[in-house]
């Protein structure tokens, strides 16, 4: 199941079947008591759209901050370790990379996020 935010509103898609959602914002969707059941019910209602128009895609965010989890590539780990040596934190990224829980880090405010192709 995939959610798309378009200039015309939100769509839910599964196996090539697309259905528009009544909610206009991600905040409204996230406030639903059981989002998964709601989305499944929209899919069961029958597809009303053949596909998503990629020209209308928007960033899938609302008013939320965007956070990320994890460490990127092994090569990036080595570069970050090298950069942080001078600051006395040379092994910090090594510890983060092998930690049992992912690193969380702030990426952007919602109004700074761009959509596909932007």
PDB file of N, CA and C in Angstrom, residues 18-98:
ATOM      1  N   UNK A  18      -5.832   2.672  -7.679  1.00  0.00           N
ATOM      2  CA  UNK A  18      -5.716   3.976  -7.035  1.00  0.00           C
ATOM      3  C   UNK A  18      -7.077   4.471  -6.575  1.00  0.00           C
ATOM      4  N   UNK A  19      -7.126   4.982  -5.354  1.00  0.00           N
ATOM      5  CA  UNK A  19      -8.347   5.580  -4.836  1.00  0.00           C
ATOM      6  C   UNK A  19      -8.021   6.911  -4.172  1.00  0.00           C
ATOM      7  N   UNK A  20      -8.807   7.939  -4.471  1.00  0.00           N
ATOM      8  CA  UNK A  20      -8.595   9.230  -3.796  1.00  0.00           C
ATOM      9  C   UNK A  20      -9.092   9.148  -2.357  1.00  0.00           C
ATOM     10  N   UNK A  21      -8.523   9.977  -1.501  1.00  0.00           N
ATOM     11  CA  UNK A  21      -8.947  10.054  -0.109  1.00  0.00           C
ATOM     12  C   UNK A  21      -9.639  11.385   0.130  1.00  0.00           C
ATOM     13  N   UNK A  22     -10.584  11.399   1.045  1.00  0.00           N
ATOM     14  CA  UNK A  22     -11.321  12.626   1.343  1.00  0.00           C
ATOM     15  C   UNK A  22     -10.466  13.630   2.106  1.00  0.00           C
ATOM     16  N   UNK A  23      -9.558  13.121   2.932  1.00  0.00           N
ATOM     17  CA  UNK A  23      -8.723  13.999   3.742  1.00  0.00           C
ATOM     18  C   UNK A  23      -7.826  14.841   2.848  1.00  0.00           C
ATOM     19  N   UNK A  24      -7.640  16.087   3.237  1.00  0.00           N
ATOM     20  CA  UNK A  24      -6.846  17.005   2.423  1.00  0.00           C
ATOM     21  C   UNK A  24      -5.422  17.173   2.934  1.00  0.00           C
ATOM     22  N   UNK A  25      -5.160  16.777   4.196  1.00  0.00           N
ATOM     23  CA  UNK A  25      -3.820  16.977   4.757  1.00  0.00           C
ATOM     24  C   UNK A  25      -3.312  15.689   5.398  1.00  0.00           C
ATOM     25  N   UNK A  26      -1.999  15.611   5.526  1.00  0.00           N
ATOM     26  CA  UNK A  26      -1.400  14.482   6.220  1.00  0.00           C
ATOM     27  C   UNK A  26      -1.792  14.514   7.698  1.00  0.00           C
ATOM     28  N   UNK A  27      -1.944  15.701   8.255  1.00  0.00           N
ATOM     29  CA  UNK A  27      -2.375  15.818   9.645  1.00  0.00           C
ATOM     30  C   UNK A  27      -3.727  15.127   9.849  1.00  0.00           C
ATOM     31  N   UNK A  28      -4.643  15.317   8.916  1.00  0.00           N
ATOM     32  CA  UNK A  28      -5.955  14.657   9.012  1.00  0.00           C
ATOM     33  C   UNK A  28      -5.813  13.132   8.937  1.00  0.00           C
ATOM     34  N   UNK A  29      -4.966  12.664   8.037  1.00  0.00           N
ATOM     35  CA  UNK A  29      -4.764  11.215   7.912  1.00  0.00           C
ATOM     36  C   UNK A  29      -4.143  10.632   9.179  1.00  0.00           C
ATOM     37  N   UNK A  30      -3.133  11.300   9.707  1.00  0.00           N
ATOM     38  CA  UNK A  30      -2.457  10.788  10.896  1.00  0.00           C
ATOM     39  C   UNK A  30      -3.336  10.835  12.140  1.00  0.00           C
ATOM     40  N   UNK A  31      -4.365  11.681  12.125  1.00  0.00           N
ATOM     41  CA  UNK A  31      -5.272  11.785  13.270  1.00  0.00           C
ATOM     42  C   UNK A  31      -6.316  10.665  13.287  1.00  0.00           C
ATOM     43  N   UNK A  32      -6.431   9.905  12.195  1.00  0.00           N
ATOM     44  CA  UNK A  32      -7.406   8.810  12.157  1.00  0.00           C
ATOM     45  C   UNK A  32      -7.029   7.744  13.175  1.00  0.00           C
ATOM     46  N   UNK A  33      -8.039   7.161  13.813  1.00  0.00           N
ATOM     47  CA  UNK A  33      -7.787   6.172  14.850  1.00  0.00           C
ATOM     48  C   UNK A  33      -7.088   4.922  14.319  1.00  0.00           C
ATOM     49  N   UNK A  34      -7.503   4.444  13.144  1.00  0.00           N
ATOM     50  CA  UNK A  34      -6.886   3.242  12.570  1.00  0.00           C
ATOM     51  C   UNK A  34      -6.656   3.501  11.085  1.00  0.00           C
ATOM     52  N   UNK A  35      -5.530   4.140  10.793  1.00  0.00           N
ATOM     53  CA  UNK A  35      -5.228   4.556   9.425  1.00  0.00           C
ATOM     54  C   UNK A  35      -5.185   3.374   8.468  1.00  0.00           C
ATOM     55  N   UNK A  36      -4.557   2.281   8.870  1.00  0.00           N
ATOM     56  CA  UNK A  36      -4.434   1.126   7.975  1.00  0.00           C
ATOM     57  C   UNK A  36      -5.807   0.572   7.584  1.00  0.00           C
ATOM     58  N   UNK A  37      -6.690   0.408   8.551  1.00  0.00           N
ATOM     59  CA  UNK A  37      -8.036  -0.108   8.250  1.00  0.00           C
ATOM     60  C   UNK A  37      -8.786   0.854   7.337  1.00  0.00           C
ATOM     61  N   UNK A  38      -8.650   2.148   7.588  1.00  0.00           N
ATOM     62  CA  UNK A  38      -9.297   3.140   6.745  1.00  0.00           C
ATOM     63  C   UNK A  38      -8.800   3.046   5.307  1.00  0.00           C
ATOM     64  N   UNK A  39      -7.482   2.963   5.129  1.00  0.00           N
ATOM     65  CA  UNK A  39      -6.923   2.888   3.778  1.00  0.00           C
ATOM     66  C   UNK A  39      -7.360   1.606   3.079  1.00  0.00           C
ATOM     67  N   UNK A  40      -7.383   0.494   3.801  1.00  0.00           N
ATOM     68  CA  UNK A  40      -7.856  -0.763   3.217  1.00  0.00           C
ATOM     69  C   UNK A  40      -9.310  -0.646   2.781  1.00  0.00           C
ATOM     70  N   UNK A  41     -10.133   0.050   3.571  1.00  0.00           N
ATOM     71  CA  UNK A  41     -11.541   0.225   3.194  1.00  0.00           C
ATOM     72  C   UNK A  41     -11.677   1.058   1.928  1.00  0.00           C
ATOM     73  N   UNK A  42     -10.812   2.052   1.762  1.00  0.00           N
ATOM     74  CA  UNK A  42     -10.840   2.860   0.538  1.00  0.00           C
ATOM     75  C   UNK A  42     -10.462   2.014  -0.670  1.00  0.00           C
ATOM     76  N   UNK A  43      -9.501   1.111  -0.500  1.00  0.00           N
ATOM     77  CA  UNK A  43      -9.103   0.236  -1.601  1.00  0.00           C
ATOM     78  C   UNK A  43     -10.215  -0.740  -1.960  1.00  0.00           C
ATOM     79  N   UNK A  44     -10.905  -1.250  -0.955  1.00  0.00           N
ATOM     80  CA  UNK A  44     -12.007  -2.186  -1.199  1.00  0.00           C
ATOM     81  C   UNK A  44     -13.188  -1.517  -1.876  1.00  0.00           C
ATOM     82  N   UNK A  45     -13.277  -0.196  -1.773  1.00  0.00           N
ATOM     83  CA  UNK A  45     -14.375   0.541  -2.391  1.00  0.00           C
ATOM     84  C   UNK A  45     -14.303   0.476  -3.911  1.00  0.00           C
ATOM     85  N   UNK A  46     -13.152   0.033  -4.441  1.00  0.00           N
ATOM     86  CA  UNK A  46     -13.007  -0.064  -5.891  1.00  0.00           C
ATOM     87  C   UNK A  46     -12.191   1.082  -6.444  1.00  0.00           C
ATOM     88  N   UNK A  47     -11.302   0.742  -7.344  1.00  0.00           N
ATOM     89  CA  UNK A  47     -10.425   1.754  -7.932  1.00  0.00           C
ATOM     90  C   UNK A  47     -11.231   2.758  -8.726  1.00  0.00           C
ATOM     91  N   UNK A  48     -10.886   4.021  -8.533  1.00  0.00           N
ATOM     92  CA  UNK A  48     -11.577   5.071  -9.275  1.00  0.00           C
ATOM     93  C   UNK A  48     -10.634   5.825 -10.192  1.00  0.00           C
ATOM     94  N   UNK A  49      -9.379   5.419 -10.178  1.00  0.00           N
ATOM     95  CA  UNK A  49      -8.385   6.105 -10.993  1.00  0.00           C
ATOM     96  C   UNK A  49      -7.425   5.057 -11.548  1.00  0.00           C
ATOM     97  N   UNK A  50      -7.030   5.197 -12.788  1.00  0.00           N
ATOM     98  CA  UNK A  50      -6.163   4.209 -13.425  1.00  0.00           C
ATOM     99  C   UNK A  50      -4.713   4.331 -12.981  1.00  0.00           C
ATOM    100  N   UNK A  51      -4.248   5.539 -12.714  1.00  0.00           N
ATOM    101  CA  UNK A  51      -2.847   5.745 -12.349  1.00  0.00           C
ATOM    102  C   UNK A  51      -2.684   7.112 -11.704  1.00  0.00           C
ATOM    103  N   UNK A  52      -1.493   7.365 -11.192  1.00  0.00           N
ATOM    104  CA  UNK A  52      -1.181   8.679 -10.646  1.00  0.00           C
ATOM    105  C   UNK A  52      -0.462   9.484 -11.724  1.00  0.00           C
ATOM    106  N   UNK A  53      -0.848  10.735 -11.876  1.00  0.00           N
ATOM    107  CA  UNK A  53      -0.185  11.617 -12.833  1.00  0.00           C
ATOM    108  C   UNK A  53       1.072  12.155 -12.164  1.00  0.00           C
ATOM    109  N   UNK A  54       2.229  11.696 -12.597  1.00  0.00           N
ATOM    110  CA  UNK A  54       3.488  12.054 -11.942  1.00  0.00           C
ATOM    111  C   UNK A  54       3.757  13.552 -11.947  1.00  0.00           C
ATOM    112  N   UNK A  55       3.155  14.282 -12.871  1.00  0.00           N
ATOM    113  CA  UNK A  55       3.348  15.732 -12.921  1.00  0.00           C
ATOM    114  C   UNK A  55       2.687  16.430 -11.735  1.00  0.00           C
ATOM    115  N   UNK A  56       1.741  15.763 -11.073  1.00  0.00           N
ATOM    116  CA  UNK A  56       1.014  16.383  -9.976  1.00  0.00           C
ATOM    117  C   UNK A  56       1.542  15.975  -8.601  1.00  0.00           C
ATOM    118  N   UNK A  57       2.595  15.130  -8.550  1.00  0.00           N
ATOM    119  CA  UNK A  57       3.112  14.653  -7.264  1.00  0.00           C
ATOM    120  C   UNK A  57       3.728  15.786  -6.448  1.00  0.00           C
ATOM    121  N   UNK A  58       3.441  15.760  -5.139  1.00  0.00           N
ATOM    122  CA  UNK A  58       3.998  16.717  -4.187  1.00  0.00           C
ATOM    123  C   UNK A  58       4.747  15.955  -3.106  1.00  0.00           C
ATOM    124  N   UNK A  59       5.554  16.660  -2.337  1.00  0.00           N
ATOM    125  CA  UNK A  59       6.252  16.032  -1.215  1.00  0.00           C
ATOM    126  C   UNK A  59       5.208  15.478  -0.243  1.00  0.00           C
ATOM    127  N   UNK A  60       5.395  14.254   0.236  1.00  0.00           N
ATOM    128  CA  UNK A  60       4.399  13.617   1.100  1.00  0.00           C
ATOM    129  C   UNK A  60       4.519  14.042   2.563  1.00  0.00           C
ATOM    130  N   UNK A  61       4.423  15.340   2.813  1.00  0.00           N
ATOM    131  CA  UNK A  61       4.507  15.864   4.171  1.00  0.00           C
ATOM    132  C   UNK A  61       3.372  16.852   4.404  1.00  0.00           C
ATOM    133  N   UNK A  62       3.139  17.145   5.672  1.00  0.00           N
ATOM    134  CA  UNK A  62       2.146  18.142   6.042  1.00  0.00           C
ATOM    135  C   UNK A  62       2.850  19.252   6.798  1.00  0.00           C
ATOM    136  N   UNK A  63       2.524  19.379   8.075  1.00  0.00           N
ATOM    137  CA  UNK A  63       3.165  20.391   8.916  1.00  0.00           C
ATOM    138  C   UNK A  63       4.268  19.783   9.773  1.00  0.00           C
ATOM    139  N   UNK A  64       4.490  18.486   9.638  1.00  0.00           N
ATOM    140  CA  UNK A  64       5.457  17.769  10.474  1.00  0.00           C
ATOM    141  C   UNK A  64       6.893  18.115  10.082  1.00  0.00           C
ATOM    142  N   UNK A  65       7.773  18.066  11.082  1.00  0.00           N
ATOM    143  CA  UNK A  65       9.201  18.134  10.789  1.00  0.00           C
ATOM    144  C   UNK A  65       9.595  16.811  10.134  1.00  0.00           C
ATOM    145  N   UNK A  66      10.648  16.836   9.357  1.00  0.00           N
ATOM    146  CA  UNK A  66      11.137  15.618   8.712  1.00  0.00           C
ATOM    147  C   UNK A  66      12.390  15.154   9.455  1.00  0.00           C
ATOM    148  N   UNK A  67      12.332  13.928   9.965  1.00  0.00           N
ATOM    149  CA  UNK A  67      13.443  13.308  10.668  1.00  0.00           C
ATOM    150  C   UNK A  67      13.828  12.041   9.928  1.00  0.00           C
ATOM    151  N   UNK A  68      15.067  11.643  10.053  1.00  0.00           N
ATOM    152  CA  UNK A  68      15.550  10.422   9.413  1.00  0.00           C
ATOM    153  C   UNK A  68      16.188   9.537  10.482  1.00  0.00           C
ATOM    154  N   UNK A  69      16.311   8.266  10.161  1.00  0.00           N
ATOM    155  CA  UNK A  69      16.905   7.311  11.092  1.00  0.00           C
ATOM    156  C   UNK A  69      17.964   6.490  10.372  1.00  0.00           C
ATOM    157  N   UNK A  70      19.060   6.199  11.086  1.00  0.00           N
ATOM    158  CA  UNK A  70      20.080   5.319  10.544  1.00  0.00           C
ATOM    159  C   UNK A  70      21.329   6.058  10.133  1.00  0.00           C
ATOM    160  N   UNK A  71      22.253   5.320   9.634  1.00  0.00           N
ATOM    161  CA  UNK A  71      23.503   5.847   9.102  1.00  0.00           C
ATOM    162  C   UNK A  71      23.527   5.461   7.634  1.00  0.00           C
ATOM    163  N   UNK A  72      24.038   6.321   6.812  1.00  0.00           N
ATOM    164  CA  UNK A  72      23.988   6.062   5.377  1.00  0.00           C
ATOM    165  C   UNK A  72      24.959   4.959   4.970  1.00  0.00           C
ATOM    166  N   UNK A  73      25.849   5.222   4.111  1.00  0.00           N
ATOM    167  CA  UNK A  73      26.711   4.207   3.539  1.00  0.00           C
ATOM    168  C   UNK A  73      27.987   4.003   4.344  1.00  0.00           C
ATOM    169  N   UNK A  74      28.579   2.835   4.231  1.00  0.00           N
ATOM    170  CA  UNK A  74      29.832   2.523   4.912  1.00  0.00           C
ATOM    171  C   UNK A  74      30.903   3.556   4.547  1.00  0.00           C
ATOM    172  N   UNK A  75      30.923   3.948   3.287  1.00  0.00           N
ATOM    173  CA  UNK A  75      31.881   4.954   2.831  1.00  0.00           C
ATOM    174  C   UNK A  75      31.657   6.285   3.551  1.00  0.00           C
ATOM    175  N   UNK A  76      30.391   6.619   3.768  1.00  0.00           N
ATOM    176  CA  UNK A  76      30.048   7.842   4.482  1.00  0.00           C
ATOM    177  C   UNK A  76      30.519   7.765   5.927  1.00  0.00           C
ATOM    178  N   UNK A  77      30.392   6.582   6.532  1.00  0.00           N
ATOM    179  CA  UNK A  77      30.859   6.385   7.898  1.00  0.00           C
ATOM    180  C   UNK A  77      32.350   6.715   7.996  1.00  0.00           C
ATOM    181  N   UNK A  78      33.123   6.196   7.070  1.00  0.00           N
ATOM    182  CA  UNK A  78      34.566   6.438   7.085  1.00  0.00           C
ATOM    183  C   UNK A  78      34.870   7.928   6.934  1.00  0.00           C
ATOM    184  N   UNK A  79      34.169   8.588   6.063  1.00  0.00           N
ATOM    185  CA  UNK A  79      34.385  10.027   5.848  1.00  0.00           C
ATOM    186  C   UNK A  79      34.009  10.821   7.090  1.00  0.00           C
ATOM    187  N   UNK A  80      32.873  10.498   7.723  1.00  0.00           N
ATOM    188  CA  UNK A  80      32.455  11.211   8.940  1.00  0.00           C
ATOM    189  C   UNK A  80      33.453  10.982  10.072  1.00  0.00           C
ATOM    190  N   UNK A  81      33.985   9.764  10.171  1.00  0.00           N
ATOM    191  CA  UNK A  81      34.980   9.469  11.211  1.00  0.00           C
ATOM    192  C   UNK A  81      36.234  10.307  10.992  1.00  0.00           C
ATOM    193  N   UNK A  82      36.660  10.414   9.755  1.00  0.00           N
ATOM    194  CA  UNK A  82      37.852  11.202   9.428  1.00  0.00           C
ATOM    195  C   UNK A  82      37.618  12.676   9.761  1.00  0.00           C
ATOM    196  N   UNK A  83      36.428  13.195   9.398  1.00  0.00           N
ATOM    197  CA  UNK A  83      36.104  14.594   9.667  1.00  0.00           C
ATOM    198  C   UNK A  83      36.051  14.894  11.160  1.00  0.00           C
ATOM    199  N   UNK A  84      35.560  13.949  11.956  1.00  0.00           N
ATOM    200  CA  UNK A  84      35.353  14.212  13.381  1.00  0.00           C
ATOM    201  C   UNK A  84      36.589  13.947  14.235  1.00  0.00           C
ATOM    202  N   UNK A  85      37.647  13.404  13.653  1.00  0.00           N
ATOM    203  CA  UNK A  85      38.882  13.135  14.416  1.00  0.00           C
ATOM    204  C   UNK A  85      39.419  14.399  15.074  1.00  0.00           C
ATOM    205  N   UNK A  86      39.468  15.485  14.311  1.00  0.00           N
ATOM    206  CA  UNK A  86      40.033  16.740  14.830  1.00  0.00           C
ATOM    207  C   UNK A  86      39.229  17.287  16.007  1.00  0.00           C
ATOM    208  N   UNK A  87      37.964  16.952  16.061  1.00  0.00           N
ATOM    209  CA  UNK A  87      37.106  17.436  17.152  1.00  0.00           C
ATOM    210  C   UNK A  87      37.104  16.480  18.332  1.00  0.00           C
ATOM    211  N   UNK A  88      37.887  15.414  18.255  1.00  0.00           N
ATOM    212  CA  UNK A  88      37.965  14.462  19.352  1.00  0.00           C
ATOM    213  C   UNK A  88      36.864  13.408  19.336  1.00  0.00           C
ATOM    214  N   UNK A  89      36.138  13.313  18.257  1.00  0.00           N
ATOM    215  CA  UNK A  89      35.041  12.338  18.181  1.00  0.00           C
ATOM    216  C   UNK A  89      35.254  11.310  17.094  1.00  0.00           C
ATOM    217  N   UNK A  90      36.484  10.921  16.859  1.00  0.00           N
ATOM    218  CA  UNK A  90      36.831  10.032  15.759  1.00  0.00           C
ATOM    219  C   UNK A  90      36.090   8.718  15.717  1.00  0.00           C
ATOM    220  N   UNK A  91      35.731   8.163  16.885  1.00  0.00           N
ATOM    221  CA  UNK A  91      35.045   6.863  16.865  1.00  0.00           C
ATOM    222  C   UNK A  91      33.538   6.988  17.044  1.00  0.00           C
ATOM    223  N   UNK A  92      33.036   8.232  17.156  1.00  0.00           N
ATOM    224  CA  UNK A  92      31.602   8.423  17.357  1.00  0.00           C
ATOM    225  C   UNK A  92      30.774   7.754  16.260  1.00  0.00           C
ATOM    226  N   UNK A  93      31.116   8.012  15.012  1.00  0.00           N
ATOM    227  CA  UNK A  93      30.341   7.441  13.909  1.00  0.00           C
ATOM    228  C   UNK A  93      30.490   5.933  13.824  1.00  0.00           C
ATOM    229  N   UNK A  94      31.633   5.412  14.232  1.00  0.00           N
ATOM    230  CA  UNK A  94      31.806   3.967  14.276  1.00  0.00           C
ATOM    231  C   UNK A  94      30.832   3.357  15.275  1.00  0.00           C
ATOM    232  N   UNK A  95      30.696   4.011  16.433  1.00  0.00           N
ATOM    233  CA  UNK A  95      29.753   3.516  17.450  1.00  0.00           C
ATOM    234  C   UNK A  95      28.314   3.649  16.968  1.00  0.00           C
ATOM    235  N   UNK A  96      27.995   4.761  16.317  1.00  0.00           N
ATOM    236  CA  UNK A  96      26.635   4.970  15.805  1.00  0.00           C
ATOM    237  C   UNK A  96      26.303   3.923  14.740  1.00  0.00           C
ATOM    238  N   UNK A  97      27.268   3.656  13.871  1.00  0.00           N
ATOM    239  CA  UNK A  97      27.043   2.720  12.764  1.00  0.00           C
ATOM    240  C   UNK A  97      26.734   1.313  13.260  1.00  0.00           C
ATOM    241  N   UNK A  98      27.355   0.908  14.368  1.00  0.00           N
ATOM    242  CA  UNK A  98      27.162  -0.457  14.862  1.00  0.00           C
ATOM    243  C   UNK A  98      26.196  -0.533  16.032  1.00  0.00           C
TER     244      UNK A  98
END
